[in-house]
mmCIF file of C-alpha atoms in Angstrom:
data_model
loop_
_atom_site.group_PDB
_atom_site.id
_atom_site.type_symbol
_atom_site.label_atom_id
_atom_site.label_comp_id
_atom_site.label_asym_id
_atom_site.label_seq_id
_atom_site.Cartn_x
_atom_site.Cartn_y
_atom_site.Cartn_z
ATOM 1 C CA UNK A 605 0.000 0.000 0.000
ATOM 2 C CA UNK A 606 1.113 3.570 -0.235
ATOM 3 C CA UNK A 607 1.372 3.769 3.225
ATOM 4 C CA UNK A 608 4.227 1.162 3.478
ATOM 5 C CA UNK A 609 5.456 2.677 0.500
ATOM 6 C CA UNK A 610 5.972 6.065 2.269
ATOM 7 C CA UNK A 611 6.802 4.367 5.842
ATOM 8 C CA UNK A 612 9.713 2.446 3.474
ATOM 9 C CA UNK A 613 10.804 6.019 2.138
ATOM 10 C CA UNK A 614 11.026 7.632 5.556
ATOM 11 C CA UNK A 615 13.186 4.865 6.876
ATOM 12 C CA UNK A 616 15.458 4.758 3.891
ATOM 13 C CA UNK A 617 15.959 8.814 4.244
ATOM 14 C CA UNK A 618 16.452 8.407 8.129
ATOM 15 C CA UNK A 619 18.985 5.765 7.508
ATOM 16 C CA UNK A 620 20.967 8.017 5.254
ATOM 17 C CA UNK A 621 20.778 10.807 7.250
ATOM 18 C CA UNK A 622 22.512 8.548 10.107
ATOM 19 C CA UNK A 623 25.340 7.128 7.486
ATOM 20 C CA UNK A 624 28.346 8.680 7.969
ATOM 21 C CA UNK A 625 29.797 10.138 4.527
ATOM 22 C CA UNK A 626 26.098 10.669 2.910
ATOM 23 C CA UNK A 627 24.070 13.730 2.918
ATOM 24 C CA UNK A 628 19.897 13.623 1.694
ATOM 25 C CA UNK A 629 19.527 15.239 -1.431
ATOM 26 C CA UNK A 630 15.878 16.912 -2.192
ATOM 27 C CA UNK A 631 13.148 16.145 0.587
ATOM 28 C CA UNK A 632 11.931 12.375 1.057
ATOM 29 C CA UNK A 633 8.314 12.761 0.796
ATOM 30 C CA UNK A 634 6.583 9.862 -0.537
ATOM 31 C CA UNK A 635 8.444 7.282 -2.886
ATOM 32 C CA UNK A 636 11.879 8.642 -3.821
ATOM 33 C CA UNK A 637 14.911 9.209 -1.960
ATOM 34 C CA UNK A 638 18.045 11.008 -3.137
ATOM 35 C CA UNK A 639 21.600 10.897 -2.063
ATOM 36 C CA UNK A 640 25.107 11.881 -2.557
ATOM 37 C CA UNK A 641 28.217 11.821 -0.428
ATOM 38 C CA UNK A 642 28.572 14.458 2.278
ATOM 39 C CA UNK A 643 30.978 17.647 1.230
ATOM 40 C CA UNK A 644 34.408 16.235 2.502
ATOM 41 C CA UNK A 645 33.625 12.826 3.015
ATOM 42 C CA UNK A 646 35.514 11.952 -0.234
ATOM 43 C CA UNK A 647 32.528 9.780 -1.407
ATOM 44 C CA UNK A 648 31.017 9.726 -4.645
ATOM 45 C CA UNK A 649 27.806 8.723 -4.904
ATOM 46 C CA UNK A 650 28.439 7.621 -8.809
ATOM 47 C CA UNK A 651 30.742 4.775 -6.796
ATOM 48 C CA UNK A 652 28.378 3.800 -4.344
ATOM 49 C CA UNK A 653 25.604 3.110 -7.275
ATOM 50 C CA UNK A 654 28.061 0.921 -8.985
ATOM 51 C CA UNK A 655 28.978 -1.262 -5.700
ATOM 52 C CA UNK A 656 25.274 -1.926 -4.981
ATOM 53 C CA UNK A 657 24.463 -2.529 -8.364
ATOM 54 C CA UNK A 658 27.902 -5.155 -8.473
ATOM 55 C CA UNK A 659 27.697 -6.547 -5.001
ATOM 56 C CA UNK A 660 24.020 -5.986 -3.936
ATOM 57 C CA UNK A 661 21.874 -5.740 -7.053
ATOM 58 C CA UNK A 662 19.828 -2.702 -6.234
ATOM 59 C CA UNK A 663 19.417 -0.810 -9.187
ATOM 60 C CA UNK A 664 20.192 3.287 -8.311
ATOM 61 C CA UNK A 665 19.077 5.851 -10.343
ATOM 62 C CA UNK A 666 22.233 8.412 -11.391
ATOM 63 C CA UNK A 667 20.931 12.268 -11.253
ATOM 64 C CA UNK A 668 23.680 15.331 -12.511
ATOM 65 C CA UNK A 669 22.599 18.458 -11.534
ATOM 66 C CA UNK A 670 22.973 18.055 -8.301
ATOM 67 C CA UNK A 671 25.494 14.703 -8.789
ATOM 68 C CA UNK A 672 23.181 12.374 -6.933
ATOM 69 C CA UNK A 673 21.356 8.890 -7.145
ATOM 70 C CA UNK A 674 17.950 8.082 -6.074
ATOM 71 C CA UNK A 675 16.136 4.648 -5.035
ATOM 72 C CA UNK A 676 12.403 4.683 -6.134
ATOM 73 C CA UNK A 677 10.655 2.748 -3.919
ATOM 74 C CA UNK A 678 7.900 -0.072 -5.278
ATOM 75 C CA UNK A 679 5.200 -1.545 -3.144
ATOM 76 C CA UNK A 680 7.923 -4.989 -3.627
ATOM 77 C CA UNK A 681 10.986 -3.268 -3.201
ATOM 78 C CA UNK A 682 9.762 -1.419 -0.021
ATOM 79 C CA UNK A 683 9.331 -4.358 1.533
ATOM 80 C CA UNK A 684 13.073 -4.425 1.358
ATOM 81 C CA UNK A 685 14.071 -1.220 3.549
ATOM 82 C CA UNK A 686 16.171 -2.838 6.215
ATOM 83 C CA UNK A 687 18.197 -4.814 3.533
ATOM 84 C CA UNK A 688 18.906 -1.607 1.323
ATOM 85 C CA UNK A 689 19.844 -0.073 4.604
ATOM 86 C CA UNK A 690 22.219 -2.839 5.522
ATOM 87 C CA UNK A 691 23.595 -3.101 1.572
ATOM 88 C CA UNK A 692 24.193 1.058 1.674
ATOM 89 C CA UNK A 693 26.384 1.058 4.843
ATOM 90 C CA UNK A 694 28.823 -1.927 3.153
ATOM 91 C CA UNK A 695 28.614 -0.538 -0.182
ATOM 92 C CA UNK A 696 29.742 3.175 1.897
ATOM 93 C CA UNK A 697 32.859 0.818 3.866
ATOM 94 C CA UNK A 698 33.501 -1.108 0.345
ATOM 95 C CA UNK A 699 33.825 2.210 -1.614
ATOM 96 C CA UNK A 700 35.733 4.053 1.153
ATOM 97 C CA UNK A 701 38.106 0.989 1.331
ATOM 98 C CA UNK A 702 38.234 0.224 -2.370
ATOM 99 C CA UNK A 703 41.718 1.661 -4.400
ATOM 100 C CA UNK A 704 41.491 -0.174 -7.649
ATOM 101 C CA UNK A 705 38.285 2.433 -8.945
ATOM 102 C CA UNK A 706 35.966 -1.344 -9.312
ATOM 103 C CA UNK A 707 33.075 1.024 -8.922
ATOM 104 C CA UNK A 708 34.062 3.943 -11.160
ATOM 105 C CA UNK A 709 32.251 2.840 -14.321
ATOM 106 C CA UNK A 710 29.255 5.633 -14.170
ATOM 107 C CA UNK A 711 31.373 8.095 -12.136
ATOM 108 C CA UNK A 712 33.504 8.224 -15.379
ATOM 109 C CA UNK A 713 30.783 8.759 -17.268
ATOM 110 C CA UNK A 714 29.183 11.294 -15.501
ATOM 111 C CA UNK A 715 32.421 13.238 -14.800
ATOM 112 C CA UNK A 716 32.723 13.443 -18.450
ATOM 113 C CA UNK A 717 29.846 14.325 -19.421
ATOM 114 C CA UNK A 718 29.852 17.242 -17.149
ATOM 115 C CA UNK A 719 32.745 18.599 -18.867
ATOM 116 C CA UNK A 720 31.164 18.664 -21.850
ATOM 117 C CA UNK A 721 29.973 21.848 -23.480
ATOM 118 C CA UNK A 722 26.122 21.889 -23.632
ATOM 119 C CA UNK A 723 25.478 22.498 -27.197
ATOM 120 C CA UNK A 724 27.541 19.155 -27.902
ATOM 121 C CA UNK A 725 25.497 17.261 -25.607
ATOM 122 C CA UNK A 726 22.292 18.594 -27.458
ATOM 123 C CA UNK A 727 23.855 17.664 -30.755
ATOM 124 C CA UNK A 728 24.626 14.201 -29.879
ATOM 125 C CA UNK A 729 21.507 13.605 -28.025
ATOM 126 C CA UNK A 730 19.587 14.957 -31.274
ATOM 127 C CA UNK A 731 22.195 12.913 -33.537
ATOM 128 C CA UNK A 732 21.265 9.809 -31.427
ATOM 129 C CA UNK A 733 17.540 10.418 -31.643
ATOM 130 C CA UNK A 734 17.771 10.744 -35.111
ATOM 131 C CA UNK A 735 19.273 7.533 -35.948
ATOM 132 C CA UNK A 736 17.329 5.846 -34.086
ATOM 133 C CA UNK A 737 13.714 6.829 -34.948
ATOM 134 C CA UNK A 738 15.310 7.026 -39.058
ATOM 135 C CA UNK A 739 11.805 4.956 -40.669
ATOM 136 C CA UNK A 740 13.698 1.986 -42.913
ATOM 137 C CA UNK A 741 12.060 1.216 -46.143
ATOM 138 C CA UNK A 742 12.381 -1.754 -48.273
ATOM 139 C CA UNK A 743 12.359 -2.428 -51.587
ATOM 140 C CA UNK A 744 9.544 -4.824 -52.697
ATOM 141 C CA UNK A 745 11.188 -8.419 -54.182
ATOM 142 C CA UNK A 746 11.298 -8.152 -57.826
ATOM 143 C CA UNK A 747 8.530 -10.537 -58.424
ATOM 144 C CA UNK A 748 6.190 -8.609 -56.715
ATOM 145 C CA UNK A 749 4.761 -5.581 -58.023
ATOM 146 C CA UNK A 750 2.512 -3.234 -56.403
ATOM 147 C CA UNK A 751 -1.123 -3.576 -57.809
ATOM 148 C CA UNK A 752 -1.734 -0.594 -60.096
ATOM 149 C CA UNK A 753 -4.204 2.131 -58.295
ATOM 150 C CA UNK A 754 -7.587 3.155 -60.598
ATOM 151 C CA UNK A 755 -7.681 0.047 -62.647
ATOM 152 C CA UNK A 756 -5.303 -0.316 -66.040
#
């Protein structure tokens, strides 16, 4: 129900606000809660995504503008708070720990992207767009013609 829905979103939020390294990002209010590392903390939230995507399978949402992810929460996946929770503190010590850059793969991206000029981020986006809703036609097989229109 949308009640455990919301009571799942609260907990989540309160959870966060108690992890040491993570700050709330936008105001928890009924299904979505946002997050990104605390100013100083030296965490990046791009990182923490990756690790519970790798090690946890939670799926995070990735946000720019403020660099942030967000967990939507589901009627099924709500029933889940406690094990997020649990998941988000070791993914935080995994991440914090972690040298190698295992969970850099959308920081990259996002880092990069940022540093793009806007107008190329439009074209491409456009380009992209473009190819992909292109309408193919075909040619019709040369023993098949189309029927002639008004009768000949």
């Amino acid at each position: 129900t949308t009640k455990q829905i919301v009571g799942a979103t609260k907990k989540i939020a309160e959870g966060i606000r108690k992890t040491e390294g993570l700050k709330l990002v936008g105001r928890p209010d009924v299904c979505v809660v946002a997050f990104a590392g605390a100013e100083g903390s030296g965490i990046n939230c791009y990182a923490i995504a990756d690790c519970m995507r790798q090690q946890h399978e939670w799926d995070l949402a990735t946000c720019q503008n403020p660099p942030c992810v967000h967990f939507a929460l589901t009627l099924p996946n709500s029933q889940n708070a406690d094990q997020f929770l649990e998941d988000l503190e070791e993914a935080v010590k995994t991440v914090k720990e972690d040298t190698t850059g295992k969970f850099n793969s959308t920081a990259g991206v996002y880092g990069m992207a940022a540093s793009l000029p806007a107008s190329f981020l439009e074209n491409a986006a456009a380009a992209y767009l473009d190819a992909m809703s292109e309408v193919q036609t075909e040619t019709p097989a040369a023993d098949m013609e189309a029927p002639a229109i008004g009768g000949a």
